[in-house]
Every structure is written in C-alpha cells, then in structure tokens.
PDB file of C-alpha atoms in Angstrom:
ATOM      1  CA  MET S   1      11.538 -22.598 -12.990  1.00  0.00           C
ATOM      2  CA  THR S   2      14.614 -19.381 -13.417  1.00  0.00           C
ATOM      3  CA  PRO S   3      16.710 -18.906 -10.908  1.00  0.00           C
ATOM      4  CA  PRO S   4      15.205 -16.033  -9.200  1.00  0.00           C
ATOM      5  CA  HIS S   5      11.920 -18.148  -8.770  1.00  0.00           C
ATOM      6  CA  PHE S   6      13.470 -20.591  -7.289  1.00  0.00           C
ATOM      7  CA  ALA S   7      15.249 -18.674  -4.876  1.00  0.00           C
ATOM      8  CA  PHE S   8      12.429 -16.936  -3.278  1.00  0.00           C
ATOM      9  CA  SER S   9      10.428 -19.675  -3.068  1.00  0.00           C
ATOM     10  CA  ALA S  10      13.153 -21.679  -1.391  1.00  0.00           C
ATOM     11  CA  THR S  11      13.723 -18.967   1.060  1.00  0.00           C
ATOM     12  CA  PHE S  12       9.679 -19.194   1.440  1.00  0.00           C
ATOM     13  CA  ILE S  13       9.870 -22.703   2.484  1.00  0.00           C
ATOM     14  CA  LEU S  14      13.421 -22.651   4.374  1.00  0.00           C
ATOM     15  CA  ALA S  15      11.649 -19.707   6.720  1.00  0.00           C
ATOM     16  CA  LEU S  16       8.136 -21.603   6.625  1.00  0.00           C
ATOM     17  CA  THR S  17      10.531 -24.857   7.989  1.00  0.00           C
ATOM     18  CA  GLY S  18      12.522 -22.576  10.368  1.00  0.00           C
ATOM     19  CA  LEU S  19       9.394 -21.594  12.128  1.00  0.00           C
ATOM     20  CA  VAL S  20       7.303 -25.385  12.195  1.00  0.00           C
ATOM     21  CA  PHE S  21      10.500 -26.557  14.015  1.00  0.00           C
ATOM     22  CA  HIS S  22      11.704 -23.690  16.042  1.00  0.00           C
ATOM     23  CA  ARG S  23      13.720 -24.870  19.234  1.00  0.00           C
ATOM     24  CA  THR S  24      14.134 -23.076  22.351  1.00  0.00           C
ATOM     25  CA  HIS S  25      12.830 -18.908  21.980  1.00  0.00           C
ATOM     26  CA  LEU S  26       9.251 -17.749  20.859  1.00  0.00           C
ATOM     27  CA  LEU S  27      11.511 -15.225  18.894  1.00  0.00           C
ATOM     28  CA  SER S  28      13.080 -17.442  16.398  1.00  0.00           C
ATOM     29  CA  ALA S  29      10.162 -18.228  15.627  1.00  0.00           C
ATOM     30  CA  LEU S  30       8.910 -14.570  14.705  1.00  0.00           C
ATOM     31  CA  LEU S  31      12.380 -13.803  13.117  1.00  0.00           C
ATOM     32  CA  CYS S  32      11.728 -16.964  10.514  1.00  0.00           C
ATOM     33  CA  LEU S  33       7.694 -15.300  10.049  1.00  0.00           C
ATOM     34  CA  GLU S  34       9.441 -12.034   9.143  1.00  0.00           C
ATOM     35  CA  GLY S  35      11.968 -13.930   6.815  1.00  0.00           C
ATOM     36  CA  MET S  36       8.460 -15.369   5.248  1.00  0.00           C
ATOM     37  CA  MET S  37       7.070 -11.976   4.536  1.00  0.00           C
ATOM     38  CA  LEU S  38      10.985 -10.481   3.408  1.00  0.00           C
ATOM     39  CA  SER S  39      11.006 -13.455   0.807  1.00  0.00           C
ATOM     40  CA  LEU S  40       7.150 -12.573  -0.085  1.00  0.00           C
ATOM     41  CA  PHE S  41       8.237  -9.225  -0.753  1.00  0.00           C
ATOM     42  CA  VAL S  42      11.309 -10.074  -2.910  1.00  0.00           C
ATOM     43  CA  ALA S  43       8.854 -11.954  -4.876  1.00  0.00           C
ATOM     44  CA  LEU S  44       6.222  -9.726  -5.611  1.00  0.00           C
ATOM     45  CA  SER S  45       9.066  -6.749  -6.454  1.00  0.00           C
ATOM     46  CA  LEU S  46      10.460  -9.041  -9.155  1.00  0.00           C
ATOM     47  CA  TRP S  47       7.467 -10.097 -10.391  1.00  0.00           C
ATOM     48  CA  ALA S  48       5.897  -6.913 -10.977  1.00  0.00           C
ATOM     49  CA  LEU S  49       9.444  -5.643 -11.779  1.00  0.00           C
ATOM     50  CA  GLN S  50      10.457  -8.664 -14.655  1.00  0.00           C
ATOM     51  CA  LEU S  51       6.842  -8.093 -16.227  1.00  0.00           C
ATOM     52  CA  ASP S  52       6.774  -4.742 -16.496  1.00  0.00           C
ATOM     53  CA  ILE S  53       3.272  -4.336 -14.726  1.00  0.00           C
ATOM     54  CA  THR S  54       3.727  -0.901 -12.934  1.00  0.00           C
ATOM     55  CA  SER S  55       0.623  -0.856 -11.073  1.00  0.00           C
ATOM     56  CA  PHE S  56       1.528  -4.140  -9.253  1.00  0.00           C
ATOM     57  CA  LEU S  57       4.392  -2.314  -8.281  1.00  0.00           C
ATOM     58  CA  ALA S  58       2.014  -0.613  -5.444  1.00  0.00           C
ATOM     59  CA  SER S  59       1.766  -4.607  -3.539  1.00  0.00           C
ATOM     60  CA  PRO S  60       5.137  -5.128  -1.931  1.00  0.00           C
ATOM     61  CA  LEU S  61       4.753  -1.684  -0.114  1.00  0.00           C
ATOM     62  CA  LEU S  62       1.609  -2.639   1.304  1.00  0.00           C
ATOM     63  CA  LEU S  63       2.831  -6.013   2.035  1.00  0.00           C
ATOM     64  CA  LEU S  64       6.022  -4.449   3.756  1.00  0.00           C
ATOM     65  CA  ALA S  65       3.343  -1.954   5.987  1.00  0.00           C
ATOM     66  CA  PHE S  66       1.138  -5.058   7.353  1.00  0.00           C
ATOM     67  CA  SER S  67       4.314  -7.179   8.059  1.00  0.00           C
ATOM     68  CA  ALA S  68       4.879  -4.644  10.181  1.00  0.00           C
ATOM     69  CA  CYS S  69       1.628  -4.928  11.857  1.00  0.00           C
ATOM     70  CA  GLU S  70       1.936  -8.464  12.205  1.00  0.00           C
ATOM     71  CA  ALA S  71       5.444  -8.115  13.272  1.00  0.00           C
ATOM     72  CA  SER S  72       4.221  -5.307  16.079  1.00  0.00           C
ATOM     73  CA  THR S  73       1.693  -7.791  16.848  1.00  0.00           C
ATOM     74  CA  GLY S  74       3.970 -10.826  17.689  1.00  0.00           C
ATOM     75  CA  LEU S  75       6.285  -8.734  19.593  1.00  0.00           C
ATOM     76  CA  ALA S  76       3.426  -7.790  21.907  1.00  0.00           C
ATOM     77  CA  LEU S  77       2.664 -11.104  22.573  1.00  0.00           C
ATOM     78  CA  LEU S  78       6.501 -11.670  23.528  1.00  0.00           C
ATOM     79  CA  ALA S  79       6.341  -9.055  25.732  1.00  0.00           C
ATOM     80  CA  ALA S  80       2.897 -10.374  27.340  1.00  0.00           C
ATOM     81  CA  THR S  81       4.841 -13.950  27.322  1.00  0.00           C
ATOM     82  CA  ALA S  82       7.877 -12.571  28.816  1.00  0.00           C
ATOM     83  CA  ARG S  83       6.335 -10.261  31.710  1.00  0.00           C
ATOM     84  CA  THR S  84       4.069 -13.090  32.749  1.00  0.00           C
ATOM     85  CA  HIS S  85       6.606 -16.003  32.199  1.00  0.00           C
ATOM     86  CA  GLY S  86       9.634 -14.114  32.586  1.00  0.00           C
ATOM     87  CA  SER S  87      11.084 -15.546  29.887  1.00  0.00           C
ATOM     88  CA  ASP S  88      10.189 -16.417  25.932  1.00  0.00           C
ATOM     89  CA  ARG S  89      11.503 -19.794  26.312  1.00  0.00           C
ATOM     90  CA  LEU S  90       8.761 -22.453  24.993  1.00  0.00           C
ATOM     91  CA  GLN S  91       9.871 -25.103  27.931  1.00  0.00           C
ATOM     92  CA  SER S  92       7.769 -22.336  30.279  1.00  0.00           C
ATOM     93  CA  LEU S  93       4.964 -22.617  28.111  1.00  0.00           C
ATOM     94  CA  ASN S  94       3.550 -25.813  29.552  1.00  0.00           C
ATOM     95  CA  LEU S  95       0.229 -24.688  31.016  1.00  0.00           C
ATOM     96  CA  LEU S  96      -1.343 -27.325  28.698  1.00  0.00           C
ATOM     97  CA  GLN S  97       0.595 -30.364  30.070  1.00  0.00           C
ATOM     98  CA  CYS S  98      -0.659 -32.760  27.560  1.00  0.00           C
TER      99      CYS S  98
ATOM    100  CA  MET R   1      29.469 -10.672 -15.509  1.00  0.00           C
ATOM    101  CA  MET R   2      25.995  -9.707 -14.613  1.00  0.00           C
ATOM    102  CA  THR R   3      25.053 -13.028 -14.747  1.00  0.00           C
ATOM    103  CA  TYR R   4      27.464 -14.204 -12.114  1.00  0.00           C
ATOM    104  CA  ILE R   5      26.717 -10.838  -9.924  1.00  0.00           C
ATOM    105  CA  SER R   6      23.331 -12.287  -9.884  1.00  0.00           C
ATOM    106  CA  CYS R   7      23.606 -15.662  -8.910  1.00  0.00           C
ATOM    107  CA  PHE R   8      25.757 -14.408  -6.306  1.00  0.00           C
ATOM    108  CA  PHE R   9      23.198 -12.437  -5.004  1.00  0.00           C
ATOM    109  CA  LEU R  10      20.941 -15.044  -5.323  1.00  0.00           C
ATOM    110  CA  GLY R  11      22.730 -18.184  -3.764  1.00  0.00           C
ATOM    111  CA  GLY R  12      23.683 -15.143  -0.919  1.00  0.00           C
ATOM    112  CA  PHE R  13      19.702 -14.552   0.007  1.00  0.00           C
ATOM    113  CA  ILE R  14      19.122 -18.796   0.130  1.00  0.00           C
ATOM    114  CA  LEU R  15      22.026 -19.361   2.606  1.00  0.00           C
ATOM    115  CA  SER R  16      21.147 -16.464   4.599  1.00  0.00           C
ATOM    116  CA  MET R  17      17.842 -17.835   5.352  1.00  0.00           C
ATOM    117  CA  VAL R  18      19.565 -21.102   5.583  1.00  0.00           C
ATOM    118  CA  ALA R  19      21.705 -19.132   8.333  1.00  0.00           C
ATOM    119  CA  VAL R  20      18.099 -17.519  10.102  1.00  0.00           C
ATOM    120  CA  ALA R  21      16.233 -20.738  10.141  1.00  0.00           C
ATOM    121  CA  CYS R  22      18.020 -22.808  12.291  1.00  0.00           C
ATOM    122  CA  ASN R  23      19.155 -20.332  14.548  1.00  0.00           C
ATOM    123  CA  PRO R  24      20.288 -20.920  17.905  1.00  0.00           C
ATOM    124  CA  SER R  25      19.309 -18.359  19.462  1.00  0.00           C
ATOM    125  CA  PRO R  26      17.955 -14.727  18.202  1.00  0.00           C
ATOM    126  CA  PHE R  27      20.999 -12.142  18.011  1.00  0.00           C
ATOM    127  CA  TYR R  28      22.220 -14.343  15.647  1.00  0.00           C
ATOM    128  CA  GLY R  29      18.704 -15.088  13.932  1.00  0.00           C
ATOM    129  CA  SER R  30      18.453 -11.048  14.025  1.00  0.00           C
ATOM    130  CA  PHE R  31      22.144 -10.861  12.224  1.00  0.00           C
ATOM    131  CA  GLY R  32      21.040 -13.747   9.702  1.00  0.00           C
ATOM    132  CA  LEU R  33      17.623 -11.674   9.089  1.00  0.00           C
ATOM    133  CA  VAL R  34      20.084  -8.306   8.101  1.00  0.00           C
ATOM    134  CA  ALA R  35      22.023 -10.150   5.518  1.00  0.00           C
ATOM    135  CA  VAL R  36      18.483 -11.406   3.931  1.00  0.00           C
ATOM    136  CA  ALA R  37      17.615  -8.325   3.590  1.00  0.00           C
ATOM    137  CA  GLY R  38      20.294  -7.022   2.363  1.00  0.00           C
ATOM    138  CA  PHE R  39      21.043  -9.713  -0.537  1.00  0.00           C
ATOM    139  CA  GLY R  40      17.174  -9.196  -1.392  1.00  0.00           C
ATOM    140  CA  CYS R  41      17.892  -5.259  -2.122  1.00  0.00           C
ATOM    141  CA  ALA R  42      20.643  -6.494  -3.964  1.00  0.00           C
ATOM    142  CA  VAL R  43      18.469  -9.306  -6.320  1.00  0.00           C
ATOM    143  CA  VAL R  44      15.805  -6.125  -6.267  1.00  0.00           C
ATOM    144  CA  VAL R  45      17.975  -3.574  -7.765  1.00  0.00           C
ATOM    145  CA  GLY R  46      19.248  -5.675  -9.775  1.00  0.00           C
ATOM    146  CA  SER R  47      16.448  -6.385 -11.791  1.00  0.00           C
ATOM    147  CA  GLY R  48      15.600  -3.107 -11.961  1.00  0.00           C
ATOM    148  CA  GLY R  49      13.446  -1.811  -8.634  1.00  0.00           C
ATOM    149  CA  THR R  50      16.214   0.841  -7.170  1.00  0.00           C
ATOM    150  CA  PHE R  51      13.394   2.354  -4.690  1.00  0.00           C
ATOM    151  CA  LEU R  52      11.435  -0.269  -3.469  1.00  0.00           C
ATOM    152  CA  ALA R  53      15.157  -1.975  -3.023  1.00  0.00           C
ATOM    153  CA  LEU R  54      15.498   1.612  -1.303  1.00  0.00           C
ATOM    154  CA  ILE R  55      12.101   1.223   1.171  1.00  0.00           C
ATOM    155  CA  LEU R  56      13.280  -2.302   1.995  1.00  0.00           C
ATOM    156  CA  VAL R  57      16.340  -1.293   3.363  1.00  0.00           C
ATOM    157  CA  MET R  58      15.496   1.650   5.424  1.00  0.00           C
ATOM    158  CA  ILE R  59      12.370   0.220   6.323  1.00  0.00           C
ATOM    159  CA  TYR R  60      13.049  -3.531   6.998  1.00  0.00           C
ATOM    160  CA  VAL R  61      16.044  -3.323   8.240  1.00  0.00           C
ATOM    161  CA  GLY R  62      16.134   0.726   9.786  1.00  0.00           C
ATOM    162  CA  ALA R  63      12.639  -0.061  11.562  1.00  0.00           C
ATOM    163  CA  MET R  64      11.576  -3.546  12.145  1.00  0.00           C
ATOM    164  CA  LEU R  65      14.871  -5.076  12.224  1.00  0.00           C
ATOM    165  CA  VAL R  66      15.929  -2.404  14.758  1.00  0.00           C
ATOM    166  CA  VAL R  67      12.815  -3.090  17.308  1.00  0.00           C
ATOM    167  CA  PHE R  68      13.516  -6.775  16.701  1.00  0.00           C
ATOM    168  CA  VAL R  69      16.952  -6.716  18.303  1.00  0.00           C
ATOM    169  CA  TYR R  70      15.750  -4.813  21.052  1.00  0.00           C
ATOM    170  CA  SER R  71      13.117  -7.166  21.790  1.00  0.00           C
ATOM    171  CA  ALA R  72      16.144  -9.935  21.732  1.00  0.00           C
ATOM    172  CA  ALA R  73      17.896  -7.968  24.616  1.00  0.00           C
ATOM    173  CA  LEU R  74      14.779  -7.852  26.238  1.00  0.00           C
ATOM    174  CA  ALA R  75      14.371 -11.637  26.796  1.00  0.00           C
ATOM    175  CA  ALA R  76      17.656 -12.507  25.894  1.00  0.00           C
ATOM    176  CA  ASP R  77      19.914 -15.264  27.768  1.00  0.00           C
ATOM    177  CA  ARG R  78      22.687 -14.602  29.336  1.00  0.00           C
ATOM    178  CA  TYR R  79      24.495 -17.212  27.673  1.00  0.00           C
ATOM    179  CA  PRO R  80      23.250 -17.515  24.360  1.00  0.00           C
ATOM    180  CA  GLU R  81      24.303 -20.532  22.401  1.00  0.00           C
ATOM    181  CA  SER R  82      26.537 -20.689  19.577  1.00  0.00           C
ATOM    182  CA  TRP R  83      26.434 -22.444  16.278  1.00  0.00           C
ATOM    183  CA  GLY R  84      28.583 -25.337  17.246  1.00  0.00           C
ATOM    184  CA  SER R  85      26.046 -26.422  20.535  1.00  0.00           C
ATOM    185  CA  GLY R  86      23.212 -28.344  19.977  1.00  0.00           C
ATOM    186  CA  GLY R  87      22.355 -30.270  16.420  1.00  0.00           C
ATOM    187  CA  VAL R  88      22.533 -26.546  15.477  1.00  0.00           C
ATOM    188  CA  ALA R  89      25.456 -27.416  12.599  1.00  0.00           C
ATOM    189  CA  GLY R  90      23.185 -30.696  11.474  1.00  0.00           C
ATOM    190  CA  GLN R  91      20.261 -28.752  10.714  1.00  0.00           C
ATOM    191  CA  ALA R  92      21.789 -25.988   9.107  1.00  0.00           C
ATOM    192  CA  MET R  93      23.557 -29.136   6.568  1.00  0.00           C
ATOM    193  CA  GLY R  94      20.413 -30.864   6.614  1.00  0.00           C
ATOM    194  CA  TYR R  95      19.072 -27.484   4.826  1.00  0.00           C
ATOM    195  CA  LEU R  96      22.064 -27.298   2.895  1.00  0.00           C
ATOM    196  CA  LEU R  97      21.167 -30.248   1.804  1.00  0.00           C
ATOM    197  CA  GLY R  98      17.481 -29.797   1.088  1.00  0.00           C
ATOM    198  CA  VAL R  99      18.520 -26.937  -0.903  1.00  0.00           C
ATOM    199  CA  MET R 100      21.169 -28.281  -2.976  1.00  0.00           C
ATOM    200  CA  VAL R 101      18.571 -31.780  -3.935  1.00  0.00           C
ATOM    201  CA  ALA R 102      15.797 -29.250  -5.087  1.00  0.00           C
ATOM    202  CA  SER R 103      17.708 -26.709  -6.875  1.00  0.00           C
ATOM    203  CA  GLY R 104      19.158 -29.757  -8.754  1.00  0.00           C
ATOM    204  CA  PHE R 105      15.396 -30.952  -9.864  1.00  0.00           C
ATOM    205  CA  PHE R 106      14.396 -26.727 -10.478  1.00  0.00           C
ATOM    206  CA  TRP R 107      17.763 -24.872 -11.447  1.00  0.00           C
ATOM    207  CA  LYS R 108      17.233 -25.132 -15.070  1.00  0.00           C
ATOM    208  CA  GLU R 109      20.128 -23.462 -16.492  1.00  0.00           C
ATOM    209  CA  GLU R 110      18.657 -22.285 -19.949  1.00  0.00           C
ATOM    210  CA  TYR R 111      16.410 -19.951 -18.633  1.00  0.00           C
ATOM    211  CA  GLY R 112      19.536 -17.678 -17.321  1.00  0.00           C
ATOM    212  CA  VAL R 113      18.758 -14.841 -14.676  1.00  0.00           C
ATOM    213  CA  LEU R 114      16.644 -11.676 -15.924  1.00  0.00           C
ATOM    214  CA  TRP R 115      18.094  -8.769 -15.014  1.00  0.00           C
ATOM    215  CA  GLY R 116      17.364  -5.441 -16.677  1.00  0.00           C
ATOM    216  CA  PHE R 117      15.834  -1.958 -15.963  1.00  0.00           C
ATOM    217  CA  GLY R 118      12.360  -1.817 -14.798  1.00  0.00           C
ATOM    218  CA  GLY R 119      10.133  -0.445 -17.032  1.00  0.00           C
ATOM    219  CA  SER R 120      12.499   0.688 -19.931  1.00  0.00           C
ATOM    220  CA  VAL R 121      11.526   2.800 -22.093  1.00  0.00           C
ATOM    221  CA  GLU R 122      13.185   4.609 -25.097  1.00  0.00           C
ATOM    222  CA  GLU R 123      12.580   8.379 -24.108  1.00  0.00           C
ATOM    223  CA  LEU R 124      13.336   9.529 -20.313  1.00  0.00           C
ATOM    224  CA  ALA R 125       9.932   9.903 -18.969  1.00  0.00           C
ATOM    225  CA  PRO R 126       8.799  11.791 -16.167  1.00  0.00           C
ATOM    226  CA  GLN R 127       7.931   8.586 -14.783  1.00  0.00           C
ATOM    227  CA  ARG R 128      10.194   5.848 -14.495  1.00  0.00           C
ATOM    228  CA  GLY R 129      10.544   2.454 -13.553  1.00  0.00           C
ATOM    229  CA  ASP R 130       9.293   1.404 -10.228  1.00  0.00           C
ATOM    230  CA  ILE R 131       8.674   4.536  -8.864  1.00  0.00           C
ATOM    231  CA  GLY R 132       5.964   5.591 -11.229  1.00  0.00           C
ATOM    232  CA  GLY R 133       4.427   2.439 -10.253  1.00  0.00           C
ATOM    233  CA  VAL R 134       4.082   3.164  -6.807  1.00  0.00           C
ATOM    234  CA  SER R 135       3.113   6.526  -7.222  1.00  0.00           C
ATOM    235  CA  TRP R 136      -0.374   5.029  -8.689  1.00  0.00           C
ATOM    236  CA  MET R 137      -0.579   3.432  -4.833  1.00  0.00           C
ATOM    237  CA  TYR R 138      -1.031   7.382  -3.806  1.00  0.00           C
ATOM    238  CA  SER R 139      -3.496   8.577  -7.288  1.00  0.00           C
ATOM    239  CA  LEU R 140      -6.134   5.488  -7.985  1.00  0.00           C
ATOM    240  CA  GLY R 141      -4.827   3.870  -4.757  1.00  0.00           C
ATOM    241  CA  GLY R 142      -6.431   6.828  -2.158  1.00  0.00           C
ATOM    242  CA  PRO R 143      -8.907   4.377  -0.722  1.00  0.00           C
ATOM    243  CA  LEU R 144      -6.662   1.367  -0.088  1.00  0.00           C
ATOM    244  CA  LEU R 145      -4.233   3.693   1.735  1.00  0.00           C
ATOM    245  CA  VAL R 146      -7.377   5.117   3.964  1.00  0.00           C
ATOM    246  CA  ILE R 147      -8.335   1.372   5.056  1.00  0.00           C
ATOM    247  CA  SER R 148      -4.460   0.520   5.496  1.00  0.00           C
ATOM    248  CA  ALA R 149      -4.116   3.062   7.667  1.00  0.00           C
ATOM    249  CA  GLY R 150      -7.282   2.378   9.491  1.00  0.00           C
ATOM    250  CA  ALA R 151      -5.774  -1.078   9.414  1.00  0.00           C
ATOM    251  CA  LEU R 152      -2.309   0.157  11.396  1.00  0.00           C
ATOM    252  CA  LEU R 153      -4.372   2.070  13.644  1.00  0.00           C
ATOM    253  CA  LEU R 154      -6.274  -0.822  14.532  1.00  0.00           C
ATOM    254  CA  THR R 155      -3.052  -2.791  15.197  1.00  0.00           C
ATOM    255  CA  LEU R 156      -1.805  -0.354  17.532  1.00  0.00           C
ATOM    256  CA  PHE R 157      -5.189  -0.648  19.642  1.00  0.00           C
ATOM    257  CA  VAL R 158      -4.349  -5.004  19.448  1.00  0.00           C
ATOM    258  CA  VAL R 159      -1.078  -4.258  20.723  1.00  0.00           C
ATOM    259  CA  PHE R 160      -2.310  -2.328  24.046  1.00  0.00           C
ATOM    260  CA  GLU R 161      -4.523  -4.829  24.601  1.00  0.00           C
ATOM    261  CA  VAL R 162      -2.463  -7.473  24.316  1.00  0.00           C
ATOM    262  CA  THR R 163       0.446  -5.718  26.356  1.00  0.00           C
ATOM    263  CA  ARG R 164      -2.134  -4.677  28.589  1.00  0.00           C
ATOM    264  CA  LEU R 165      -0.489  -0.897  28.317  1.00  0.00           C
ATOM    265  CA  LEU R 166      -4.005   0.763  29.050  1.00  0.00           C
ATOM    266  CA  HIS R 167      -5.592  -0.522  31.494  1.00  0.00           C
ATOM    267  CA  ARG R 168      -1.918  -1.246  34.441  1.00  0.00           C
ATOM    268  CA  GLY R 169       0.952   0.856  32.388  1.00  0.00           C
ATOM    269  CA  ALA R 170       4.060  -0.550  32.888  1.00  0.00           C
ATOM    270  CA  PHE R 171       3.929  -2.176  36.474  1.00  0.00           C
ATOM    271  CA  ARG R 172       3.269  -5.918  36.870  1.00  0.00           C
TER     272      ARG R 172
END
C-alpha cells in the first residue's frame, strides 16, 4: 500500500489498541477514540484529494461534526462518572464485581 | 525533497499516535493528540487540501482538544504518572515494534509518496481544489446539513440528560 494509506491505517489500529488496553483513566480511552476519528478524517481527505473527487470533500467536515458530538457525549459520561465516583479512574468502577 | 518532507510528516503522525496510545496520564495524551493533529494537518496540506487542514486545526485542536484539556484538569491526579513509571516505556516499545513489523510488510517503496495540488486544472477556476468540494455541502447537501443540525441538537439533549443538568443544575 502507499505510504499515506499505511500511515492512517497504522494510526487507526494504534488508537484502537490504545482504546482497548487503557489502564487507569477513562479519559485516556476517550483520547484514543478521538485519535481514531482524526485518522479517519485524514483518510477521507486524502482519498478525496488524491483521486480528484471533489464532491466527496464534504465528508471529512461532516465526520468532524459528528466526532464532536461523540466527544461531547463521552465527556458528559466522564463528568457524570467523576461526580458519582469521585474520579474517572477505572478501579472505582467496580459495581459489577466479578 | 518533497518526498522526504512528506515521509517526515507521515512518520511523525504515526509516532505521535504511539505516544497517545500508551499515554501514562491524560495530560500527556492530550499533548500527543495535538502533535497528531499537527502532523495530520501537514499530511493533508501536502496533498493539496489547505482548507480542510485549516478546518482540522481550528475545530479539532482549537475547540475539541481545549475541552479535553479542561476535562483533564477536572478529573486530574494530583501526582500524574510520567513516561518512566509503570510499564509505559515497554508498551511504547511494543507499539513501535508492531508498527515497524507492519511497515516491513506493507510499505512498498516503488509507490512513493503522492503529493500535489488537489483538483489541478489548467486555468484558474473560481472554485479550485477542496474549497470547490466543500461548497457542494451547502448547495446540493442542504438537506443533509439540516439533518446534521438536528443530530447535533439531539446530542445537546443527550448531554443534558447524562449529566442531569436540566433537573438539578450543578448541585450534587
């Protein structure tokens, strides 16, 4: 694959791995989710720019708008967690003790 | 020369994401995400999308990451972990190793790095490159914009309900 294709694919998989293996903070997982959306933005932009399909250049903007929605929902969950459990550390989310 | 610059920005993109994926603390993760956005902006500029890169920097770094940094300040440790603590350095080495192994399989040199000006035309048209593409969103994609605005309004109400701001305000 071409280097830019490899770059955003590797970035997406790295951010996905960081999301899966986050250790202490919930906010670290949200940051990795934002990294995934950023790599998708770069992927859509490069796809539309390098193939000269100008009508697909609106899709990165819409992706960015919905990524902002997702980030705000994630941060609202973080704020709710920090309110009830005191912090966003994952050790305190132990209601379902298994 | 341009190939070297493009490869530098692509490499920086991947390495900053390694730093985000194994961040010891959200402060360092946010800083790494700023670096990823900067390198990604440079990659998109190198392919001719100057307007999209500007949008990325302004909206992503200027608005969303500022909110993330405020949230990190809200839910912060008094003594945040640094890069040397825990197994963070080992994780970073593992991710770098994985990237290098994958690039050994997938990064083929004969393709080179494409760079250019998006939508190059012979004469100077009123709409060139990515600005012409984005303006389609307003002309033919008008209904899509209305639906997206409805989705954003819905997200606002979702945030209100998750944090119970409408019922009880900021009191606990």
